[in-house]
Tab-separated table of C-alpha atoms and ligand atoms in Angstrom:
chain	number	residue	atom	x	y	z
H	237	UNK	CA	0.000	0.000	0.000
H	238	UNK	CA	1.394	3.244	-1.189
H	239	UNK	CA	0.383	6.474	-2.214
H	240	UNK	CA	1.951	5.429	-5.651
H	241	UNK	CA	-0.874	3.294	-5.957
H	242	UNK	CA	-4.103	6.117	-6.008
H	243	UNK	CA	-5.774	5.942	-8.952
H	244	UNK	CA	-4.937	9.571	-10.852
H	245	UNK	CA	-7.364	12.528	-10.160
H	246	UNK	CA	-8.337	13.561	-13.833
H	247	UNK	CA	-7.109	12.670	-17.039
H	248	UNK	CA	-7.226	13.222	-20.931
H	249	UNK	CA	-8.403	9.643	-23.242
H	250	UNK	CA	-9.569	9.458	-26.179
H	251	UNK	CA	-10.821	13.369	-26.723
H	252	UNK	CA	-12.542	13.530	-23.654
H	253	UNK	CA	-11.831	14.311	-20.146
H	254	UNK	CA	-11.808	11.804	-17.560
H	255	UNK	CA	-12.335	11.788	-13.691
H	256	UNK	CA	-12.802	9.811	-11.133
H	257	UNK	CA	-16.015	10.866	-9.448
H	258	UNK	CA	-15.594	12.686	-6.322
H	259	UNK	CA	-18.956	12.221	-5.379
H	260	UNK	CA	-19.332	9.175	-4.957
H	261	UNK	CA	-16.011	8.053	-3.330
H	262	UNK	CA	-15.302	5.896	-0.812
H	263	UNK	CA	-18.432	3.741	-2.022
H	264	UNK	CA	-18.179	3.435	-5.050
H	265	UNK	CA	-14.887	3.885	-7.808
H	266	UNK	CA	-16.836	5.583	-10.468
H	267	UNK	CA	-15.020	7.319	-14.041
H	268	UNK	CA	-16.927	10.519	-14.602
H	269	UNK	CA	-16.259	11.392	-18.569
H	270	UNK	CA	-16.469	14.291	-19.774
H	271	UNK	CA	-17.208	14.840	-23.576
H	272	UNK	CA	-18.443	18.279	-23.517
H	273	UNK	CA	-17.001	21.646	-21.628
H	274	UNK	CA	-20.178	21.980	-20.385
H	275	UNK	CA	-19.658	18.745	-18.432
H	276	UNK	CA	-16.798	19.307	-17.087
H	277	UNK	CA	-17.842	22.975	-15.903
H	278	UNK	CA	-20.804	20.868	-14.236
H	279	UNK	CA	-18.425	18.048	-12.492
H	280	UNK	CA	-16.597	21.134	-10.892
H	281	UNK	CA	-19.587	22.969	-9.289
H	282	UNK	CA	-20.828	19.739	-8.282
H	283	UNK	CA	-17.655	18.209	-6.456
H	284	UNK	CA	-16.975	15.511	-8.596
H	285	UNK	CA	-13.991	16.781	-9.133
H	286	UNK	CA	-12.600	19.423	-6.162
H	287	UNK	CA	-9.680	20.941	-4.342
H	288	UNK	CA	-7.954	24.063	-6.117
H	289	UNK	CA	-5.324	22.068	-7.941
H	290	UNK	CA	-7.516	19.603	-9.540
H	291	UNK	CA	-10.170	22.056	-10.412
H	292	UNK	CA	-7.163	24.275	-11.492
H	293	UNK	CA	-6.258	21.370	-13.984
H	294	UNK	CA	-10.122	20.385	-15.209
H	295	UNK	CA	-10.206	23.863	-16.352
H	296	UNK	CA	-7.002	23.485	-18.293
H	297	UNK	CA	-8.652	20.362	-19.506
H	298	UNK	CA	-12.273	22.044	-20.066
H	299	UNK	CA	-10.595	24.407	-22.178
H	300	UNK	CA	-8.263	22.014	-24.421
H	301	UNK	CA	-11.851	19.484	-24.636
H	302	UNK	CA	-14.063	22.706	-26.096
H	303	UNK	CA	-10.684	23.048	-28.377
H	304	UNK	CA	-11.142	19.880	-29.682
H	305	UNK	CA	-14.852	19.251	-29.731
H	306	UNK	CA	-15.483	22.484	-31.996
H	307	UNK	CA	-11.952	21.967	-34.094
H	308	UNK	CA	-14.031	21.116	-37.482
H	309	UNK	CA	-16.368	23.838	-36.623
H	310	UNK	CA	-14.087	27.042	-37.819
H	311	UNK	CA	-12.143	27.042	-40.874
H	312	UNK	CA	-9.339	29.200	-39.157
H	313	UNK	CA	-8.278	30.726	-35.857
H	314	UNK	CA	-9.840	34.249	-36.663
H	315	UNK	CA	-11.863	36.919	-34.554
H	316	UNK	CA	-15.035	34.863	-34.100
H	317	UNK	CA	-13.096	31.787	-33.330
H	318	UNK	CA	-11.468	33.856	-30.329
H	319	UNK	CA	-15.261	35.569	-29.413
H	320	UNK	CA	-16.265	31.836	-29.291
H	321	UNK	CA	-13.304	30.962	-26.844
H	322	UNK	CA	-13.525	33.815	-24.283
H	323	UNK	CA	-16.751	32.946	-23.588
H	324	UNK	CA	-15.730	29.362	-22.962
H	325	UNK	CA	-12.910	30.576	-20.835
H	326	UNK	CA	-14.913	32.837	-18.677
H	327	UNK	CA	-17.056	30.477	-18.107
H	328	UNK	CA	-14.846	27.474	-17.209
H	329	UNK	CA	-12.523	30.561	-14.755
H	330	UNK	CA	-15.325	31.505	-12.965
H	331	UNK	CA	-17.003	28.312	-12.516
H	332	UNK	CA	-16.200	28.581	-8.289
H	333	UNK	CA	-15.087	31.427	-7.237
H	334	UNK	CA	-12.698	30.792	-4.452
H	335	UNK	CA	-9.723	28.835	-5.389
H	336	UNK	CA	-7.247	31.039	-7.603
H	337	UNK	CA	-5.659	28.000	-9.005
H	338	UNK	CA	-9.538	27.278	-11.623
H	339	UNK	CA	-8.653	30.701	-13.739
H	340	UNK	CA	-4.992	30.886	-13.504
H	341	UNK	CA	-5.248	27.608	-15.393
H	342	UNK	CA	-7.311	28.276	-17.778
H	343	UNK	CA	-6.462	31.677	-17.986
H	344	UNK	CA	-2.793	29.776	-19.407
H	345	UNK	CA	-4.796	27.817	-21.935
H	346	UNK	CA	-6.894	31.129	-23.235
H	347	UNK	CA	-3.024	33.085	-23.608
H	348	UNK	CA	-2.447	29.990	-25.825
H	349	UNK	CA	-5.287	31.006	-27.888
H	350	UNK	CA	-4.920	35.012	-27.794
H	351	UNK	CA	-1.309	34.078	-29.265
H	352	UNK	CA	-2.063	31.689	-31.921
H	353	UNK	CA	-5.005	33.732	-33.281
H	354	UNK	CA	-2.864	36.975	-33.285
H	355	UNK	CA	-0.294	34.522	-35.326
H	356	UNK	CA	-2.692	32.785	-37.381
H	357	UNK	CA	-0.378	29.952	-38.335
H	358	UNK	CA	-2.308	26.875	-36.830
H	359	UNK	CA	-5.657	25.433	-37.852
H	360	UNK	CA	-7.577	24.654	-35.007
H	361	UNK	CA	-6.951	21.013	-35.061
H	362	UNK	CA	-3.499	21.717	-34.297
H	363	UNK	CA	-4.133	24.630	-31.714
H	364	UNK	CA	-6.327	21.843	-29.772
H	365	UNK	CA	-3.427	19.486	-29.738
H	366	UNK	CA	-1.114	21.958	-28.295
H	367	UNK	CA	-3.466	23.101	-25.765
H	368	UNK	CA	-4.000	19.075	-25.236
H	369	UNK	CA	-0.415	19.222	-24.598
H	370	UNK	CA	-0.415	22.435	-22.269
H	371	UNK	CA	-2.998	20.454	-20.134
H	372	UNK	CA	-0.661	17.876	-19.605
H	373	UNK	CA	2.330	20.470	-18.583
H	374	UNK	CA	-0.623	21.848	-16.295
H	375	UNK	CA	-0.760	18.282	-14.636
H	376	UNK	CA	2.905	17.538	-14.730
H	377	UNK	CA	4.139	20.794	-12.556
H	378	UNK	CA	1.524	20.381	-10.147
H	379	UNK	CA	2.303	16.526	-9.496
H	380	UNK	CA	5.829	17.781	-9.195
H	381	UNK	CA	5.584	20.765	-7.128
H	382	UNK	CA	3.187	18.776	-4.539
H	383	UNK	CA	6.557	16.153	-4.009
H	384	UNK	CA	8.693	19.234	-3.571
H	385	UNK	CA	6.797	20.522	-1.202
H	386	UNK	CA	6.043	17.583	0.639
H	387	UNK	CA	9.750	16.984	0.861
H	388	UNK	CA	10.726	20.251	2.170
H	389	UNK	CA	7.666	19.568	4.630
H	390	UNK	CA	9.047	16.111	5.962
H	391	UNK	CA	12.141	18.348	6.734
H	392	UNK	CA	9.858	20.114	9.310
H	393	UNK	CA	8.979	17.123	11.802
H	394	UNK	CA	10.757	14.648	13.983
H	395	UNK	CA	10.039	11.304	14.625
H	396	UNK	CA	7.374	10.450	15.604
H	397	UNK	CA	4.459	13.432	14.733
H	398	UNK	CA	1.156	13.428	15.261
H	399	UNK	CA	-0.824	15.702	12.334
H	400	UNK	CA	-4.313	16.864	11.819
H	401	UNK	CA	-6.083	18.061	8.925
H	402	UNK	CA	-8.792	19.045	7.506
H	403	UNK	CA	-10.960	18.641	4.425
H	404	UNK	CA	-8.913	16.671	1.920
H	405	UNK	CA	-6.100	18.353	0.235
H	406	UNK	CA	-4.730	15.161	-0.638
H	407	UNK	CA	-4.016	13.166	-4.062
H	408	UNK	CA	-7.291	12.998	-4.911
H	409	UNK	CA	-7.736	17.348	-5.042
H	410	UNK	CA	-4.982	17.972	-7.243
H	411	UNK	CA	-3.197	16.605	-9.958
H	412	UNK	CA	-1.511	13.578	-7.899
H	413	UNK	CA	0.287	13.088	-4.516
H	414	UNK	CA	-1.436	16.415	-2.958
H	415	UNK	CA	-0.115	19.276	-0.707
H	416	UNK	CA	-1.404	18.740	2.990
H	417	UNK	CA	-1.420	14.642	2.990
H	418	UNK	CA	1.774	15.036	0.035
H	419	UNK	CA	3.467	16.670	3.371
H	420	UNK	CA	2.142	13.733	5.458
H	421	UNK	CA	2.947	10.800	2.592
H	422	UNK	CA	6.471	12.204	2.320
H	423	UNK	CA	7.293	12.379	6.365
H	424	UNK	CA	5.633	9.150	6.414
H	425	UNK	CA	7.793	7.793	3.945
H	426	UNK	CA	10.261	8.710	6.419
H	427	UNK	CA	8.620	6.600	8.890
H	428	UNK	CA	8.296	10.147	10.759
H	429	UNK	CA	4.423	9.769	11.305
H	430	UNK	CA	2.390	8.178	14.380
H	431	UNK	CA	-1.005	9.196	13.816
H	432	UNK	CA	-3.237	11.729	11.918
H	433	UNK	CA	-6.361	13.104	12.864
H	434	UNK	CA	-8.584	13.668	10.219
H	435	UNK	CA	-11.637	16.053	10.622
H	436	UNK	CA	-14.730	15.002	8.729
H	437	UNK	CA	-15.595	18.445	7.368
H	438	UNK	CA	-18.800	19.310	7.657
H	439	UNK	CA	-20.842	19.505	5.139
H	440	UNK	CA	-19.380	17.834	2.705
H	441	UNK	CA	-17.333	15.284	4.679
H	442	UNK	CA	-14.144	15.340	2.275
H	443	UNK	CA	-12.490	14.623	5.472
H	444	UNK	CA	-14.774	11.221	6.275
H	445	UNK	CA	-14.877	10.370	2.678
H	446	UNK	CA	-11.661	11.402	0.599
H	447	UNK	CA	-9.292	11.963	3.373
H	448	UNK	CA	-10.186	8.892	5.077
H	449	UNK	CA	-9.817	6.813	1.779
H	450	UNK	CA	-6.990	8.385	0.707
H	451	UNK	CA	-4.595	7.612	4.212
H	452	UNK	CA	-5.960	3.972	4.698
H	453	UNK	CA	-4.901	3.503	1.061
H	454	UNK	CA	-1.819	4.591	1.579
H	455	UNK	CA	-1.658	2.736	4.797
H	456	UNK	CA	-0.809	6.017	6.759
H	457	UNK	CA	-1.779	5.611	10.965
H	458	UNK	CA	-5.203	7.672	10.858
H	459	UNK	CA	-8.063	7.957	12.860
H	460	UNK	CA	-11.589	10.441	11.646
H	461	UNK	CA	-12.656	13.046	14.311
H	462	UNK	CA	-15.767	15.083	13.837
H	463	UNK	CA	-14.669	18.750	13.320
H	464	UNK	CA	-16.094	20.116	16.627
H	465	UNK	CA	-13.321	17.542	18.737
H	466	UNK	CA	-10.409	19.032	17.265
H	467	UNK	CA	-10.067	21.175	20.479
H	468	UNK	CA	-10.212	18.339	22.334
H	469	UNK	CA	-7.451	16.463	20.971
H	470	UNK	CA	-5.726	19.256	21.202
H	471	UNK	CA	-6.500	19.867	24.443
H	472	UNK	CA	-5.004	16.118	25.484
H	473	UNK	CA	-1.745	16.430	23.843
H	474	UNK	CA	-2.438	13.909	21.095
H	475	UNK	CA	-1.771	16.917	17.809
H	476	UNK	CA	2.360	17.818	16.956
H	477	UNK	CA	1.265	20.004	14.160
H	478	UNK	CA	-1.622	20.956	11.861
H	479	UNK	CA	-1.390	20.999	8.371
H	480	UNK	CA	-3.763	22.184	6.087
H	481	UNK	CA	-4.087	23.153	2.019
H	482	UNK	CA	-5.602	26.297	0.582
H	483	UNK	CA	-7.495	27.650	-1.751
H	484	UNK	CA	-5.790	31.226	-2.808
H	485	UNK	CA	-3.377	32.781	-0.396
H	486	UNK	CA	-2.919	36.596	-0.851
H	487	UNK	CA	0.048	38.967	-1.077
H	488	UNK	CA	-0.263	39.350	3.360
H	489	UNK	CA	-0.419	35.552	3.682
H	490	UNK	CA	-3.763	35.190	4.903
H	491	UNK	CA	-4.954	32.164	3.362
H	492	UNK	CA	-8.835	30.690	2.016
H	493	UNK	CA	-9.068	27.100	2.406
H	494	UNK	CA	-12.004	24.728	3.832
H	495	UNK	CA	-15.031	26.235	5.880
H	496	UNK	CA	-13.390	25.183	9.560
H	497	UNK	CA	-9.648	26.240	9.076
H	498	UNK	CA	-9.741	29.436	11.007
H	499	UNK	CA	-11.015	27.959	14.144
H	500	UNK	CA	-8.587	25.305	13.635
H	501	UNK	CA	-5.973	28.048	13.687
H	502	UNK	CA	-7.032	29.556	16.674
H	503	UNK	CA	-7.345	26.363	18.199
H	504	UNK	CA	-3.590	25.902	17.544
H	505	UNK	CA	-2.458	28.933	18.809
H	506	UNK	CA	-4.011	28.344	21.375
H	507	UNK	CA	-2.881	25.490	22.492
H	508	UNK	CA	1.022	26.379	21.229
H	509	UNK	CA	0.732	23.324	18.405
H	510	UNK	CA	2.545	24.495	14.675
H	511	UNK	CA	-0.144	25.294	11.727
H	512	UNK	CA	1.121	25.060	8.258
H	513	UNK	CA	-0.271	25.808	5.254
H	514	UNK	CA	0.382	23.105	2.424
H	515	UNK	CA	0.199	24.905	-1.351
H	516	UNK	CA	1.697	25.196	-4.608
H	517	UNK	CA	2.675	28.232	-6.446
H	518	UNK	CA	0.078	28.356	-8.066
H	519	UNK	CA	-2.514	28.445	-5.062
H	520	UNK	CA	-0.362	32.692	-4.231
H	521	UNK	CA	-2.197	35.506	-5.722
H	522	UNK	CA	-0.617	38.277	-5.149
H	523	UNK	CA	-3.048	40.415	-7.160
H	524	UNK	CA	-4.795	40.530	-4.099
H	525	UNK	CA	-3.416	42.633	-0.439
H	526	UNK	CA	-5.320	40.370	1.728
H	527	UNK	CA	-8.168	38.027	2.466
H	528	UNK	CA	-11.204	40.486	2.677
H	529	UNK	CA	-10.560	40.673	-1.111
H	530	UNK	CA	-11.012	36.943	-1.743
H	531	UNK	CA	-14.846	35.850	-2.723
H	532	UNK	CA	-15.764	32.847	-0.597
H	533	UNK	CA	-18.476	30.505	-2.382
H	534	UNK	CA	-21.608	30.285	-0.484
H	535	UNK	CA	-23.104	26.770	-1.944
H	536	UNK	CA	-26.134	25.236	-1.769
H	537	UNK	CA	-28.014	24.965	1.768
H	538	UNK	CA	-29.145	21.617	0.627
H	539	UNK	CA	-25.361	20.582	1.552
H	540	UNK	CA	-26.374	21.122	5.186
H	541	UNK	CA	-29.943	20.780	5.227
H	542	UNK	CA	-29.520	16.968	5.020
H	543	UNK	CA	-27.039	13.420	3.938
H	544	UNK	CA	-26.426	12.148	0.822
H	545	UNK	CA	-26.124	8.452	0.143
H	546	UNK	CA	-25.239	7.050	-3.267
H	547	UNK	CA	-24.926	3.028	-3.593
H	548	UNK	CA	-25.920	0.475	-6.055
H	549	UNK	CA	-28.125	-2.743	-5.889
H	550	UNK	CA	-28.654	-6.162	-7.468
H	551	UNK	CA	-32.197	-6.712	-7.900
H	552	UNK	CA	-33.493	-9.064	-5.669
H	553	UNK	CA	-35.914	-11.109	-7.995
H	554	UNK	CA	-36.729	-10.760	-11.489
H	555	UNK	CA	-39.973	-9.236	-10.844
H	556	UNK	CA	-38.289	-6.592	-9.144
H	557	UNK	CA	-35.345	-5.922	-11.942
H	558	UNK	CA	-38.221	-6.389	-14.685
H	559	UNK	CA	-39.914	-3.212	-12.438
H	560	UNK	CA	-36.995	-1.397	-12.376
H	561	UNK	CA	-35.574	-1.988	-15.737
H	562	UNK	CA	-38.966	-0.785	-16.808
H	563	UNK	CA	-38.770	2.802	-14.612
H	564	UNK	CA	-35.420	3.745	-15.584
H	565	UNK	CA	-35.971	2.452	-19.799
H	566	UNK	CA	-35.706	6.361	-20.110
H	567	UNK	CA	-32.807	6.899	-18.348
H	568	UNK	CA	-32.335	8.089	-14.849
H	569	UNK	CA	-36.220	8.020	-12.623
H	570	UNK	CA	-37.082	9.830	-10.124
H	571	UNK	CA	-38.333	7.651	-7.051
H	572	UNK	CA	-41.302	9.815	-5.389
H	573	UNK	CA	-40.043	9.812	-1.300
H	574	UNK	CA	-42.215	11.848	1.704
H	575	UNK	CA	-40.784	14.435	3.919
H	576	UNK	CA	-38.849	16.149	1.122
H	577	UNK	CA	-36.230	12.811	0.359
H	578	UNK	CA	-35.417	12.336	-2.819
H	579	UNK	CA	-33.451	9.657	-4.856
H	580	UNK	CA	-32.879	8.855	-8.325
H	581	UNK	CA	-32.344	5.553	-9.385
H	582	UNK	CA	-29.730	4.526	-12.597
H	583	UNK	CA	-29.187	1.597	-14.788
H	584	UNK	CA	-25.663	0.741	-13.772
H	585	UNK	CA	-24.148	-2.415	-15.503
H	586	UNK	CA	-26.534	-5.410	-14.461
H	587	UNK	CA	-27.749	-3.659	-11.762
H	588	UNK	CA	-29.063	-0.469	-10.348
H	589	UNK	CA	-27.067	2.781	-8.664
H	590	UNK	CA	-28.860	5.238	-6.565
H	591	UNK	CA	-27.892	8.109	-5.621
H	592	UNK	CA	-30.382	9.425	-2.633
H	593	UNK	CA	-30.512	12.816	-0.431
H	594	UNK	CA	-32.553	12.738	3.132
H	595	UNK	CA	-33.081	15.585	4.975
H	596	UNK	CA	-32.555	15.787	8.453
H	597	UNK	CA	-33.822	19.334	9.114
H	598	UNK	CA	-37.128	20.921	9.637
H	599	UNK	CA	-38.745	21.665	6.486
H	600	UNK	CA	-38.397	25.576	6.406
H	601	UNK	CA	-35.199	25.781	8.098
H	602	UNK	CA	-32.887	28.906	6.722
H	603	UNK	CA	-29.294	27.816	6.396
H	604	UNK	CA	-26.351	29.492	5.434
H	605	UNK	CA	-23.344	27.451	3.721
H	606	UNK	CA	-20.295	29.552	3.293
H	607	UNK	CA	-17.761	26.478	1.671
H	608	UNK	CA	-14.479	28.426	2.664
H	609	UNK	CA	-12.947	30.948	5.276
H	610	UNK	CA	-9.834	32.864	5.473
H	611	UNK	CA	-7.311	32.237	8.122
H	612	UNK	CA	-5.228	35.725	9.168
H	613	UNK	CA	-1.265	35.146	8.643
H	614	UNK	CA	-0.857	35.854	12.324
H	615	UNK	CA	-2.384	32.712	13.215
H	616	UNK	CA	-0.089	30.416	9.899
H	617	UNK	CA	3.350	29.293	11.153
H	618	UNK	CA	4.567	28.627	7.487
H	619	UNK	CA	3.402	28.048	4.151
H	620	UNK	CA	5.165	24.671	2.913
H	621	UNK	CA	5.871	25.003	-0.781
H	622	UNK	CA	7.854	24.018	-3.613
H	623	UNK	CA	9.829	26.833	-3.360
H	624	UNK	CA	10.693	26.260	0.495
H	625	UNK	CA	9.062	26.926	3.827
H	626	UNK	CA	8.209	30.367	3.724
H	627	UNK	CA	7.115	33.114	6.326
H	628	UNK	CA	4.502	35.761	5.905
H	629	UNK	CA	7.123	38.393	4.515
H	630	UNK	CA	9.106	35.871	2.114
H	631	UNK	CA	5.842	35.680	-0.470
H	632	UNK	CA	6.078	38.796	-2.253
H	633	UNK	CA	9.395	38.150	-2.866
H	634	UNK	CA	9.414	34.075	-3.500
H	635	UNK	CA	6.170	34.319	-5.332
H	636	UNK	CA	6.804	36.928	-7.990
Q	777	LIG	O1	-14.736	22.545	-1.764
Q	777	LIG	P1	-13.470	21.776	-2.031
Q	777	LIG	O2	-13.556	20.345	-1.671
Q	777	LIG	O3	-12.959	22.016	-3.428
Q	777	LIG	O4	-12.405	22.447	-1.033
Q	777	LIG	C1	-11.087	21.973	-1.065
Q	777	LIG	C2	-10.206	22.598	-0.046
Q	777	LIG	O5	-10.579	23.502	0.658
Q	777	LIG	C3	-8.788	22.120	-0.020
Q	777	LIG	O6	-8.277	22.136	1.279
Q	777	LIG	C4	-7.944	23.052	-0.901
Q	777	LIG	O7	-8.509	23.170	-2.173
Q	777	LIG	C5	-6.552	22.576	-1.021
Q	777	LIG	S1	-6.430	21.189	-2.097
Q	777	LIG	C6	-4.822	20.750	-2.267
């Protein structure tokens, strides 16, 4: 068992893009393709494919597939080819708005464009395989910078170390290997690790789901917490550091990552444990002073409002897969449920999938879901990157 052995997070086959489904994990292994841009702008505001490096390289991807898909569509790269492609840009950039990493990669791809139709040299069957090409390079430094950084991380802590984390900012939310756990794979390559405490992460549970996968895959020591016993732990001693990814960090160093972070930071202070901040390059803006500039997604309240349980089933008789072969002949059916469940049921090879949502709240319940938060610098002991460990007042210099 090895982090060597994850499956990959997203990749390019046979002119479409390919994922494995975020969603559904740890249950079930499913391939999400992509044939379309506009499915792959739906698999990243729907969290089949998530964290800022992965979504960073599915809009590199989104933007080499609508490249290729509409290739025999113009005759040249000219001005309406490039109208066509700004729009597709835009809209792949700005699919979430919180993670910097989604529109500085396909911001790359639409350069690529800008240049080649100011050039006019290429038909657009060639300009999609070089921007095929660029998605790889997108892939390739990320996988790369993550093992940097979780080598110069490893350098950090002493046998043994007890982590925490939170959310997943592992293999599975960037290109491979991840920041946070590619800190905790690389010390416990080492043999430097003795436990990690993963927090489940409300609403969305990447922690219970992804994280949790991810570190008994790799057959890392790890045990889930719910988020509200970090303090706890803490509190008993059994946490060395904290080590978290992020979603954009700014110019000051204060730093947008998973709903939940902040109070882990204070909690850390606190209690006089090390938090470090996990991230690539690519996750610095330094367009922007601080963290009151950086748009946090508010998503759905059905997130918190109730659980979501996907599965699949064998038919028990052949009355019953006769009666549901029959309600999903169309496609997916919707299964009429009381007190505002609701699950749709899928042909899925000779059986069935569902994928079902109950709700566990009253009915007109206001909620608000805020998916990130920003942690203040004061409270981040170092940012781990490829580039080094870095303070506060090294990024404006080391990130240029
Ligand atoms: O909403 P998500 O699952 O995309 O949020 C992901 C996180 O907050 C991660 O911690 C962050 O993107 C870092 S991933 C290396």
């Amino acid at each position: 068992m090895s982090v060597e052995q994850l499956p990959r997070t997203i990749w390019w086959e046979d002119g479409s893009v390919h994922m494995i489904d975020q969603t559904r994990l740890p249950l079930q292994g499913d391939v999400l393709v992509c044939s379309t841009y506009e499915g792959v702008i739906v698999a990243i505001k729907t969290l089949a494919v998530r964290g800022a490096p992965a979504i960073g390289a599915a809009g590199a991807l989104g933007v080499a597939l609508w490249t290729h898909t509409t290739a025999a569509e113009f005759d040249q790269l000219d001005g309406d080819y490039l109208a066509a492609a700004q729009v597709v840009c835009d809209e792949i950039a700005y699919a979430r708005p919180t993670a910097v990493n989604l529109p500085r990669e396909a911001n790359r791809l639409r350069a690529i464009i800008e240049e080649q139709v100011a050039c006019g040299e290429l038909t657009p069957v060639q300009l999609s395989e070089l921007l095929v090409t660029e998605a790889h390079k997108v892939m390739e430094e990320d996988e790369a910078a993550n093992r940097k950084l979780g080598a110069y991380g490893a350098e950090l802590f002493d046998s043994p170390t007890k982590f925490l984390t939170h959310c997943n900012a592992g293999s599975l939310a960037t290109s491979f290997y991840g920041t946070a756990l590619g800190v905790i794979y690389a010390t416990h390559e080492q043999g430097k690790v003795e436990h990690v405490w993963i927090d489940e992460t409300r609403p969305v549970n990447q922690g219970s789901r992804l994280t949790a996968w991810e570190l008994l895959f790799a057959g890392v020591p790890a045990q889930l917490i719910c988020d509200n016993m970090a303090a706890f732990v803490m509190g008993e001693g059994l946490v060395d550091a904290v080590v978290v990814g992020a979603d954009r960090v700014c110019a000051n160093g204060d730093a947008a990552n998973k709903i939940g972070t902040y109070g882990l930071a204070i909690l850390a202070k606190e209690h006089g444990i090390p938090f470090y901040i996990a991230a690539p390059s690519t996750t610095f803006d330094l367009s922007l002073a601080t963290g009151r500039e950086i748009e946090i997604e508010v998503r759905d309240s059905e997130e918190i409002e109730g659980v979501t349980v996907s599965g699949t089933f064998d038919a028990s008789s052949p009355a019953v897969s006769a009666a549901f072969d029959k309600m999903t002949a169309d496609g997916p059916a919707d299964l009429p449920m009381s007190k505002g469940h609701h699950m749709q049921i899928v042909r899925k090879g000779g059986g069935f999938a569902f994928d079902a949502w109950f709700k566990t709240t009253p009915t007109h319940v206001s909620c608000f879901n805020p998916a990130f938060d920003v942690t203040p610098a004061k409270y981040i002991t170092g940012y781990i990157t490829e580039r080094g460990v870095l303070q506060a007042d090294d990024i404006a210099e080391v990130m240029q």
